[in-house]
Amino acid sequence: MSFAPPPMPTGLPPVHVNLYSDTQSKPTAAMKAAMMEAEVGDEQAGTDPTINALCDKMADFLGKEAAMFLPSGTMCNQIAIITQCRPGDEILAHETAHILTSEGSGAAALAGAQITGLRGPRGQFSLDTLRAAIRSKSRHSPPQRMVEVEQTANSGGGTVWALDELNAIADFAHERGMVTHMDGARLTNATVAAGITPAEMVAGYDTVWLDFTKGLGAPLGAVLAGSREFIGQAWRWKQRMGGAMRQGGICAAACIYSLDHHVARLAEDHANARLLARGLAQIPGIIVESPETNLVFFDTTGTGIDAWTLNERTRKHGVGFSVNMTWRGRACTHLDVSAAQIEEAVAVIRAVVAEGP
Ligand SMILES: *Cc1c(COP(=O)(O)O)cnc(C)c1O
């Protein structure tokens, strides 16, 4: 019996218009220069000046007391969960949440927590849906410990939770004695689209993190923030899971660079996503979900070509995207995709669809 999971199905021909994910953007020359010049120390001992600077900057950016540098967003989610949940605790999240669908059942395997998926359109659940999921406090019931939201909601179409919804959900969770956690993988896409500051957007959330390898274009790293006490406890898990990084400042420098130079420009990615959506919507048989940020989801049912096949065929012409479900593709705009490449992608997809199933 084999326990080895298969690799991601990305072993397709290389592409020059890469709409697979914003995770695939490459560090720019200026970012690499910032990395080369980084002052470094020993992060595990708390003495890497560049990591310390990044954490201070991020605590400010997110309006929290303290922050911690980690290799990935998945590790931020897992450490937030394991620090705050005991075995048997329940987490309430949208049924399409990354923590439920894409982290190897980490909440169950590492923290012993169960995630209950809530329904709702566009990757978001309403306050009423949350309220309906509240259990009586009894010996039978799982202790409900955490409410989690994803900003932007990835599988929901890169949608942006409205601030008043976020706050209403957080207030309700806190009244019920639960903690609130925000998966902010693409938080800055949300804040740029909504035109509000990150600190304001995440104020209701006890713990929150931002990924630097999505639209911000850094090679690795994510920062988890919360109260000083939470970060203190989270450090034990970072250490235990092998997430402490020695001269990690070389990577933190890329994150600082991206905060200074790559946040405002996310608006360009959003404009490119709208351009792509308009182009795809004109292809017979394709139905596009109107994008709010940099993710464009589209249904291929009407073309008779499933998303896997469409992607395989467009890749032969140098245009690749990702497949969310058999008939639902996802195209993601980012730093390494220009408006001209969007036009090219639309032309290639149109031509492939015209060839028929
Ligand atoms: C990418 C992503 C993650 C995981 O981040 P990694 O840095 O790839 O580990 C978590 N949540 C959401 C919503 C994501 O899109």
Coordinates of C-alpha atoms and ligand atoms in Angstrom, one line a residue, residues 23 71-75 77 98-99 103 150-154 183-186 209 211 213-214 221-222 330, ligand 1:
T23 CA 2.2 32.0 -6.8
P71 CA 7.7 30.0 5.4
S72 CA 4.2 29.7 4.0
G73 CA 0.5 30.6 4.4
T74 CA -0.4 27.0 5.1
M75 CA 1.9 27.1 8.1
N77 CA -3.1 28.7 9.2
H98 CA -8.5 26.5 1.9
I99 CA -8.1 25.1 5.5
E103 CA -4.1 21.7 3.6
E150 CA -10.9 33.8 3.9
Q151 CA -10.2 37.3 2.4
T152 CA -10.3 37.2 -0.5
A153 CA -12.4 34.0 -0.8
N154 CA -10.3 32.0 -3.3
D183 CA -6.8 33.6 6.1
G184 CA -5.5 36.7 4.4
A185 CA -3.6 34.9 1.6
R186 CA -4.8 37.7 -0.7
W209 CA -1.9 36.5 8.1
D211 CA 1.0 35.7 2.0
T213 CA 4.1 34.6 -2.5
K214 CA 0.7 35.4 -4.1
G221 CA 7.1 33.8 3.2
A222 CA 4.0 34.8 5.1
R330 CA -9.5 29.6 -12.9
Ligands
LIG1 C1 -2.4 30.0 -1.2 C2 -3.4 30.0 -0.1 C3 -3.1 29.4 1.1 C4 -1.7 28.8 1.4 O1 -0.7 29.6 1.2 P1 0.8 28.9 0.9 O2 1.7 30.1 1.1 O3 0.7 28.5 -0.5 O4 1.0 27.8 1.9 C5 -4.0 29.5 2.1 N1 -5.2 30.1 1.9 C6 -5.6 30.6 0.7 C7 -6.9 31.2 0.5 C8 -4.7 30.5 -0.4 O5 -5.1 31.0 -1.6

